[in-house]
Amino acid sequence: MIKCKLCFYPLSSLDSYFCYDCLTRLPYITTHCESCGLPTNTQLDMCGHCQKQPFAFDHAFSPFEYKPPIQALIHQFKANQLANLKPLQAWLFSAYYHHFRHRKITGLIAIPSSRRSMIRRGHAPAQTLAQLLSQRTHIPVLPNVLSKRWLVPNQKQQTKRSRQTAHQFKFHIERLHAENQLPHRQRNSNQDHRILLIDDVMTTGGSANEAAKHLKAAGVHQVDLLTIARTPMNH
């Protein structure tokens, strides 16, 4: 029997993933900051936070707020308990098509998980999402570009301030591309790269911000960010 992926209510259609009630409760972000993707009451080019302290990445978007029922779906996915990933792939592709297609992305880079998290979960969530998007867009996933220098505390157990401090030493560049990863015309310089960072949830933006800093320091021309969900800034 096919069941709703969120509430597990039996579904009548084999082509469905969610029941009607769950579909109507999905917390879509309809208006947001064009720079960081923060949900706002009206569409803004730059929110107050971006005006005061802009992120290192150029453009960010998330289709959902990180709240029920999407929160439960992401928990299932991160715990490697979501058997069908087609809804996540569809949302990623829709977000890419409407918000990043014109950005001429040349490569996808997943925000790396810590080794401890990968062992506990059995997979790297952001890497899985990057592969799903690559299957639809044919944009290559660039592996082994970003890595963590050392293990940092779990973000759930930190305050907003401590999360931001921890990220100052989190990432370093392993390599930006290998000869077989990009078309020949894109191998000349890191400036040719237009990178789309992929992650499951944007909380403070600390991880993506630090990753973007390192990529731009390596000469990358453009760094954007796509996540499934976005936590409001005051959480």
Short mmCIF file of C-alpha atoms in Angstrom, two decimals:
data_model
loop_
_atom_site.label_atom_id
_atom_site.label_comp_id
_atom_site.label_asym_id
_atom_site.label_seq_id
_atom_site.Cartn_x
_atom_site.Cartn_y
_atom_site.Cartn_z
CA MET A 1 0.00 0.00 0.00
CA ILE A 2 1.28 3.46 -0.97
CA LYS A 3 1.30 5.92 1.92
CA CYS A 4 1.87 9.66 2.29
CA LYS A 5 5.58 10.31 2.89
CA LEU A 6 4.75 12.76 5.68
CA CYS A 7 1.77 11.44 7.65
CA PHE A 8 1.69 7.87 6.27
CA TYR A 9 -2.01 8.13 5.37
CA PRO A 10 -2.95 5.57 2.65
CA LEU A 11 -2.97 7.06 -0.85
CA SER A 12 -5.32 6.06 -3.63
CA SER A 13 -2.98 7.01 -6.48
CA LEU A 14 0.27 5.20 -7.19
CA ASP A 15 1.68 8.43 -8.67
CA SER A 16 1.21 10.44 -5.46
CA TYR A 17 3.77 11.11 -2.76
CA PHE A 18 1.71 13.16 -0.31
CA CYS A 19 -1.91 13.33 0.78
CA TYR A 20 -3.93 16.44 0.01
CA ASP A 21 -3.79 17.73 3.60
CA CYS A 22 0.02 17.54 3.73
CA LEU A 23 0.36 19.16 0.32
CA THR A 24 -1.73 22.14 1.43
CA ARG A 25 0.39 22.51 4.58
CA LEU A 26 3.80 22.58 2.89
CA PRO A 27 5.52 25.81 4.07
CA TYR A 28 6.44 27.28 0.68
CA ILE A 29 8.52 30.47 0.68
CA THR A 30 6.69 32.89 -1.58
CA THR A 31 8.49 36.17 -0.82
CA HIS A 32 12.10 36.37 0.24
CA CYS A 33 15.39 38.26 0.20
CA GLU A 34 16.95 37.80 -3.25
CA SER A 35 20.41 37.77 -1.72
CA CYS A 36 20.18 35.26 1.17
CA GLY A 37 16.76 33.66 0.64
CA LEU A 38 15.39 34.76 4.03
CA PRO A 39 11.56 34.56 4.11
CA THR A 40 10.12 38.08 4.17
CA ASN A 41 6.70 39.73 4.06
CA THR A 42 7.52 41.35 0.71
CA GLN A 43 10.04 40.57 -2.02
CA LEU A 44 13.37 42.31 -1.29
CA ASP A 45 16.63 42.67 -3.20
CA MET A 46 18.49 42.74 0.13
CA CYS A 47 17.12 42.24 3.63
CA GLY A 48 18.37 44.23 6.62
CA HIS A 49 20.87 41.52 7.57
CA CYS A 50 22.40 41.45 4.07
CA GLN A 51 22.69 45.22 4.02
CA LYS A 52 24.57 45.22 7.33
CA GLN A 53 26.57 42.01 6.95
CA PRO A 54 26.33 40.49 3.46
CA PHE A 55 27.12 36.83 2.92
CA ALA A 56 30.06 35.72 0.79
CA PHE A 57 27.77 33.79 -1.56
CA ASP A 58 25.99 35.81 -4.24
CA HIS A 59 22.47 34.41 -4.31
CA ALA A 60 20.54 31.89 -2.23
CA PHE A 61 17.15 30.26 -2.41
CA SER A 62 15.16 27.62 -0.54
CA PRO A 63 11.69 26.51 -1.64
CA PHE A 64 10.50 25.86 1.93
CA GLU A 65 10.71 27.21 5.45
CA TYR A 66 12.15 24.72 7.90
CA LYS A 67 8.95 23.94 9.77
CA PRO A 68 6.34 21.13 9.82
CA PRO A 69 5.59 19.14 7.79
CA ILE A 70 8.73 19.61 5.64
CA GLN A 71 10.85 19.38 8.79
CA ALA A 72 9.78 15.76 9.33
CA LEU A 73 10.60 14.85 5.72
CA ILE A 74 14.11 16.29 6.02
CA HIS A 75 14.65 14.40 9.27
CA GLN A 76 13.68 11.17 7.49
CA PHE A 77 16.03 11.98 4.62
CA LYS A 78 19.00 12.85 6.85
CA ALA A 79 18.49 9.66 8.84
CA ASN A 80 18.57 7.71 5.56
CA GLN A 81 14.98 6.55 6.16
CA LEU A 82 13.38 8.07 3.05
CA ALA A 83 13.00 5.36 0.44
CA ASN A 84 11.69 7.58 -2.36
CA LEU A 85 13.79 10.65 -3.18
CA LYS A 86 11.74 11.80 -6.17
CA PRO A 87 9.94 14.61 -4.28
CA LEU A 88 13.28 16.08 -3.18
CA GLN A 89 14.62 15.83 -6.71
CA ALA A 90 11.53 17.53 -8.13
CA TRP A 91 11.75 20.40 -5.64
CA LEU A 92 15.45 20.88 -6.29
CA PHE A 93 15.00 20.95 -10.04
CA SER A 94 12.06 23.36 -9.82
CA ALA A 95 14.07 25.70 -7.60
CA TYR A 96 17.06 25.48 -9.95
CA TYR A 97 14.93 26.10 -13.04
CA HIS A 98 13.17 29.17 -11.66
CA HIS A 99 16.00 30.76 -9.66
CA PHE A 100 19.37 29.56 -10.99
CA ARG A 101 18.94 28.56 -14.64
CA HIS A 102 19.94 32.06 -15.81
CA ARG A 103 23.01 31.99 -13.52
CA LYS A 104 24.85 29.65 -15.96
CA ILE A 105 26.04 27.25 -13.26
CA THR A 106 29.08 25.18 -14.27
CA GLY A 107 29.42 22.92 -11.23
CA LEU A 108 27.62 21.66 -8.13
CA ILE A 109 29.42 21.36 -4.80
CA ALA A 110 27.84 19.76 -1.74
CA ILE A 111 28.48 21.25 1.68
CA PRO A 112 30.47 18.39 3.25
CA SER A 113 29.30 16.46 6.29
CA SER A 114 31.63 15.60 9.13
CA ARG A 115 33.02 12.08 9.12
CA ARG A 116 31.13 11.33 12.34
CA SER A 117 27.82 12.40 10.79
CA MET A 118 28.42 10.31 7.67
CA ILE A 119 29.16 7.22 9.76
CA ARG A 120 26.06 7.75 11.91
CA ARG A 121 23.69 8.41 9.01
CA GLY A 122 25.18 6.12 6.42
CA HIS A 123 25.31 8.86 3.77
CA ALA A 124 26.15 12.53 3.18
CA PRO A 125 22.77 14.32 2.74
CA ALA A 126 24.08 17.30 0.76
CA GLN A 127 26.06 15.04 -1.58
CA THR A 128 22.93 12.97 -2.21
CA LEU A 129 20.96 16.13 -3.04
CA ALA A 130 23.71 17.34 -5.38
CA GLN A 131 23.64 14.02 -7.24
CA LEU A 132 19.84 14.20 -7.55
CA LEU A 133 20.02 17.68 -9.07
CA SER A 134 22.86 16.68 -11.38
CA GLN A 135 20.74 13.84 -12.77
CA ARG A 136 18.13 16.36 -13.93
CA THR A 137 20.35 19.26 -15.01
CA HIS A 138 23.46 17.35 -16.24
CA ILE A 139 25.61 19.86 -14.35
CA PRO A 140 28.59 17.96 -12.91
CA VAL A 141 29.02 17.44 -9.19
CA LEU A 142 32.58 18.44 -8.28
CA PRO A 143 33.77 16.02 -5.57
CA ASN A 144 36.53 16.51 -3.02
CA VAL A 145 36.62 20.27 -3.42
CA LEU A 146 35.61 21.27 0.10
CA SER A 147 36.54 19.33 3.21
CA LYS A 148 36.44 19.96 6.94
CA ARG A 149 39.71 20.62 8.72
CA TRP A 150 38.47 19.03 11.92
CA LEU A 151 35.31 17.93 13.63
CA VAL A 152 33.13 20.76 14.93
CA PRO A 153 30.26 20.44 17.46
CA ASN A 154 26.83 19.42 16.20
CA GLN A 155 24.97 22.55 15.08
CA LYS A 156 21.80 21.49 16.91
CA GLN A 157 23.69 21.77 20.21
CA GLN A 158 25.06 25.26 19.57
CA THR A 159 23.74 28.77 19.87
CA LYS A 160 23.63 31.01 16.80
CA ARG A 161 26.79 32.86 17.93
CA SER A 162 28.77 29.68 18.64
CA ARG A 163 27.75 28.21 15.25
CA GLN A 164 29.10 31.27 13.45
CA THR A 165 32.38 31.16 15.42
CA ALA A 166 32.88 27.44 14.75
CA HIS A 167 32.65 27.93 10.99
CA GLN A 168 35.69 30.25 10.88
CA PHE A 169 38.00 27.21 10.69
CA LYS A 170 35.68 24.68 9.13
CA PHE A 171 36.53 24.30 5.44
CA HIS A 172 39.51 24.29 3.17
CA ILE A 173 39.94 23.73 -0.54
CA GLU A 174 41.17 20.29 -1.56
CA ARG A 175 41.04 20.95 -5.30
CA LEU A 176 38.70 22.87 -7.55
CA HIS A 177 38.59 20.61 -10.56
CA ALA A 178 40.18 17.61 -12.17
CA GLU A 179 40.89 17.26 -15.86
CA ASN A 180 37.95 14.91 -16.42
CA GLN A 181 35.33 16.88 -14.48
CA LEU A 182 34.74 19.91 -16.67
CA PRO A 183 34.58 20.62 -20.39
CA HIS A 184 37.89 21.77 -21.88
CA ARG A 185 36.73 25.35 -22.32
CA GLN A 186 36.20 25.63 -18.52
CA ARG A 187 39.61 24.35 -17.38
CA ASN A 188 41.66 27.47 -17.90
CA SER A 189 40.93 29.29 -14.67
CA ASN A 190 38.93 29.09 -11.49
CA GLN A 191 37.33 32.36 -12.62
CA ASP A 192 35.39 30.35 -15.19
CA HIS A 193 33.54 28.52 -12.45
CA ARG A 194 29.99 29.45 -11.45
CA ILE A 195 29.37 27.22 -8.47
CA LEU A 196 26.05 26.21 -6.92
CA LEU A 197 26.49 25.03 -3.34
CA ILE A 198 23.98 22.39 -2.22
CA ASP A 199 22.77 21.64 1.31
CA ASP A 200 19.62 20.36 2.99
CA VAL A 201 18.89 23.25 5.38
CA MET A 202 20.24 26.77 5.73
CA THR A 203 20.25 27.76 9.40
CA THR A 204 22.53 30.75 10.05
CA GLY A 205 24.25 30.42 6.69
CA GLY A 206 27.59 29.94 8.45
CA SER A 207 28.59 26.76 6.60
CA ALA A 208 27.75 28.12 3.16
CA ASN A 209 29.28 31.50 3.93
CA GLU A 210 32.60 29.97 4.95
CA ALA A 211 32.58 27.66 1.93
CA ALA A 212 31.89 30.61 -0.38
CA LYS A 213 34.74 32.59 1.19
CA HIS A 214 37.19 29.80 0.47
CA LEU A 215 35.94 29.28 -3.07
CA LYS A 216 36.16 32.98 -3.89
CA ALA A 217 39.61 33.17 -2.32
CA ALA A 218 40.56 30.44 -4.78
CA GLY A 219 39.36 32.69 -7.60
CA VAL A 220 35.83 31.39 -8.24
CA HIS A 221 33.77 34.02 -10.04
CA GLN A 222 30.29 33.22 -8.69
CA VAL A 223 29.02 31.17 -5.74
CA ASP A 224 25.29 30.56 -5.17
CA LEU A 225 23.42 28.41 -2.66
CA LEU A 226 20.41 26.10 -2.98
CA THR A 227 18.88 24.30 -0.01
CA ILE A 228 15.61 22.45 0.49
CA ALA A 229 14.61 24.56 3.50
CA ARG A 230 15.53 27.79 5.23
CA THR A 231 15.33 28.48 8.97
CA PRO A 232 14.09 32.02 9.78
CA MET A 233 16.90 34.25 11.02
CA ASN A 234 15.43 34.60 14.54
CA HIS A 235 15.49 30.82 15.19
#
